[in-house]
PDB file of C-alpha atoms in Angstrom:
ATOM      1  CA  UNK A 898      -0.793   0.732  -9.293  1.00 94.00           C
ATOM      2  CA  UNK A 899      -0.079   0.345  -5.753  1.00 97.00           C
ATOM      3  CA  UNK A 900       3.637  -0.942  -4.416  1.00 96.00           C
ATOM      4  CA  UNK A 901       4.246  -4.411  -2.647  1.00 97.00           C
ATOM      5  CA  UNK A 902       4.652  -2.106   0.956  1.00 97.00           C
ATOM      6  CA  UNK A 903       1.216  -0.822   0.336  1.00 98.00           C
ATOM      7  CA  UNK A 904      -0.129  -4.367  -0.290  1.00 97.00           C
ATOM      8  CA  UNK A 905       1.219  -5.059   2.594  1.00 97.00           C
ATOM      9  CA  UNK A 906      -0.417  -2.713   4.676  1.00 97.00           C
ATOM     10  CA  UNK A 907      -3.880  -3.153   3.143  1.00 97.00           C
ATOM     11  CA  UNK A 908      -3.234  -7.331   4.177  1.00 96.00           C
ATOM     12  CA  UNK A 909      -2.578  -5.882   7.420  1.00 95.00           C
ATOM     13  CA  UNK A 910      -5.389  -3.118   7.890  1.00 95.00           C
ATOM     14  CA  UNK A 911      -7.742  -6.148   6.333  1.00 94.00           C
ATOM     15  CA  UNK A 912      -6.475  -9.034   9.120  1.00 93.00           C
ATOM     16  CA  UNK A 913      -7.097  -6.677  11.818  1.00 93.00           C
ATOM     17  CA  UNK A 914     -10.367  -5.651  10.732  1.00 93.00           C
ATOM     18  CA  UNK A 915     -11.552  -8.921  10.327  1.00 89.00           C
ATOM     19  CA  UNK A 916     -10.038 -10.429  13.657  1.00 89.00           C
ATOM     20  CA  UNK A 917      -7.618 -12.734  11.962  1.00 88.00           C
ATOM     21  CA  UNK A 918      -5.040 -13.480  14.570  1.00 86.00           C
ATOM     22  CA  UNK A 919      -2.380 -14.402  12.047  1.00 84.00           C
ATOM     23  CA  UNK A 920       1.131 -15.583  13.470  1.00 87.00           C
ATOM     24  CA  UNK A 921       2.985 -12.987  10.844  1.00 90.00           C
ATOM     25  CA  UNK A 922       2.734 -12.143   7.365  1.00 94.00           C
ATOM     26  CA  UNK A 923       5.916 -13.197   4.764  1.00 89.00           C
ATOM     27  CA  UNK A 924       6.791 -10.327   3.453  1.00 92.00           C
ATOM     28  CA  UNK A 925       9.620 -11.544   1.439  1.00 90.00           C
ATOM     29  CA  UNK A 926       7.386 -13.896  -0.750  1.00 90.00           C
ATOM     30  CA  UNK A 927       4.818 -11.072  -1.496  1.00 96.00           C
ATOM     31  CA  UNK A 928       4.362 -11.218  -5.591  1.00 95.00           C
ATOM     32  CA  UNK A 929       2.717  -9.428  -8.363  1.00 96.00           C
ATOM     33  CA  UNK A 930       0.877 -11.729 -10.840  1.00 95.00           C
ATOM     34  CA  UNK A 931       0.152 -10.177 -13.659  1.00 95.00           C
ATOM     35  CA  UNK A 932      -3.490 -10.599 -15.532  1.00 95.00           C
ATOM     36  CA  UNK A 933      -4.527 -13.529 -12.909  1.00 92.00           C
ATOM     37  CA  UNK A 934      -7.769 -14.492 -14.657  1.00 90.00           C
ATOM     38  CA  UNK A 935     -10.348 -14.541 -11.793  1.00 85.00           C
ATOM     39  CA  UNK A 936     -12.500 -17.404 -11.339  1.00 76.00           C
ATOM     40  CA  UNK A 937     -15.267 -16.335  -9.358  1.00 71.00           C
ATOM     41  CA  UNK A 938     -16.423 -13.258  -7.916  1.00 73.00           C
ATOM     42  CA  UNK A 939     -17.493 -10.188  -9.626  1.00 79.00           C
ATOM     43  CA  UNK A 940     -14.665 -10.314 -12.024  1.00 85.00           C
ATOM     44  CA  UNK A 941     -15.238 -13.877 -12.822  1.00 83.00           C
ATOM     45  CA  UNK A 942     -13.054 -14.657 -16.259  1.00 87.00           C
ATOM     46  CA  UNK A 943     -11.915 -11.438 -16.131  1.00 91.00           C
ATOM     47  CA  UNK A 944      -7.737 -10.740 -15.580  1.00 94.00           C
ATOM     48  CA  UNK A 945      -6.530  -8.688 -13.131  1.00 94.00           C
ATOM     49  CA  UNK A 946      -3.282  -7.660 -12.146  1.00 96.00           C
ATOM     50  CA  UNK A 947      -2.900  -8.465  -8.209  1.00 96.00           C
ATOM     51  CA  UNK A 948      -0.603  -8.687  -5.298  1.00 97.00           C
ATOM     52  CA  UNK A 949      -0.421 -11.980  -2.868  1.00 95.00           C
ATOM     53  CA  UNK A 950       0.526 -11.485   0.536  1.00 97.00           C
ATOM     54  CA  UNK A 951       0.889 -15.036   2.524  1.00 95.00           C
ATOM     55  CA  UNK A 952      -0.033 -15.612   6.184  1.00 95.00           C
ATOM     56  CA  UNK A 953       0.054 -18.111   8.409  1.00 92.00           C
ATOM     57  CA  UNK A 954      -2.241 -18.661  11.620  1.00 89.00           C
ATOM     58  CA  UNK A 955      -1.970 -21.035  14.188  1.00 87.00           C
ATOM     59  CA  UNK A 956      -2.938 -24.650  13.526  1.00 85.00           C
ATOM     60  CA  UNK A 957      -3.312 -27.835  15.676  1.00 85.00           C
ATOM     61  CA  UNK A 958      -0.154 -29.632  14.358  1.00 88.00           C
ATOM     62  CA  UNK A 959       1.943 -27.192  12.321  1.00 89.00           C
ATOM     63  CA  UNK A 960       0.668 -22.871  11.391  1.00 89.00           C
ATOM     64  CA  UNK A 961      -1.668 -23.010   8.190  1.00 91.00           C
ATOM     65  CA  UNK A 962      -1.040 -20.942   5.391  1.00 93.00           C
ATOM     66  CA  UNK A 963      -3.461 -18.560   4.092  1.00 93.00           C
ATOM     67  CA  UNK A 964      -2.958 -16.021   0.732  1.00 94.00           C
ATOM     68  CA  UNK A 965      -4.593 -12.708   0.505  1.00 94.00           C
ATOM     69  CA  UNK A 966      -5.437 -11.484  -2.984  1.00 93.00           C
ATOM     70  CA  UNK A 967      -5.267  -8.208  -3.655  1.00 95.00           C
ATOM     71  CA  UNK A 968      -6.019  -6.323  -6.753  1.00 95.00           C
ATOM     72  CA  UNK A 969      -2.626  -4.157  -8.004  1.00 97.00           C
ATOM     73  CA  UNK A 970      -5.081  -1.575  -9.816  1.00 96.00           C
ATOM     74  CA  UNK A 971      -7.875  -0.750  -6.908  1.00 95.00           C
ATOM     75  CA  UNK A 972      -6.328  -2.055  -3.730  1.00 95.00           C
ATOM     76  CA  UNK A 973      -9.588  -3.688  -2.819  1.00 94.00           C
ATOM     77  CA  UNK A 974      -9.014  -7.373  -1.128  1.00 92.00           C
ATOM     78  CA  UNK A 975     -10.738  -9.971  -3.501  1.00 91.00           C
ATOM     79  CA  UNK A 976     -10.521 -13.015  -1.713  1.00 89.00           C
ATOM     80  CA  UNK A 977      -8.251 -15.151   0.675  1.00 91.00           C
ATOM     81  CA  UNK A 978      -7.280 -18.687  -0.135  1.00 89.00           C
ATOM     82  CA  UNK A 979      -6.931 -21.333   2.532  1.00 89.00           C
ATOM     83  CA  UNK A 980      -6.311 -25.005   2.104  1.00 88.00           C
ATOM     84  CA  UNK A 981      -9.908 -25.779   1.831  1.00 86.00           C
ATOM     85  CA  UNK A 982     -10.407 -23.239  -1.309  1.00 84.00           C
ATOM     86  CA  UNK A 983     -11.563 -19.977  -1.411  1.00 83.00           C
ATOM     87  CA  UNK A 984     -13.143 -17.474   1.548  1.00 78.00           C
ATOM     88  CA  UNK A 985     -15.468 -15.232   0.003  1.00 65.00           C
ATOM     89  CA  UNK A 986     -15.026 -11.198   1.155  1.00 63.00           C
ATOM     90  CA  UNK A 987     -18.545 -10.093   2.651  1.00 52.00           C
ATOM     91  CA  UNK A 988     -18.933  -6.400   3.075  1.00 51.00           C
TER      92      UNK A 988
END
């Protein structure tokens, strides 16, 4: 299982390579949730133990949050979570 400082990085490697220009990354409210049961996705209704890392990014009026899922046991990003809902990950 990977710690909350290498979630951390992996949120960090993963915003860069993706051209997110976040404002900064709140490292203080980084969690484990344990068996999170996905709901979509190839581990749809499956549980899976998984760090979230918050961001925000620059919005019109105030910065927008964002929340990167990341799964405790692989380290592979599963998806982001805006205020609209979901962002898919596309390899």
């Amino acid at each position: 299982m990977i710690t909350k400082e290498k979630a951390i990085e992996i949120a960090k490697i993963y915003l860069k390579k993706n051209n997110w220009n976040y404002i900064y990354i709140n490292e203080e409210k980084v969690e484990l949730e344990e068996k999170l049961e996905m709901y979509s996705g190839k581990y749809e209704d499956k549980k899976r133990d998984v760090f979230t890392v918050g961001f925000r990014i620059e919005g019109y009026m105030n910065p927008i949050l964002y929340i990167i899922y990341i799964d405790a046991k692989t380290s592979e990003v599963l998806y982001v979570l805006g205020p609209h809902g979901k962002i898919e990950i596309l390899e």
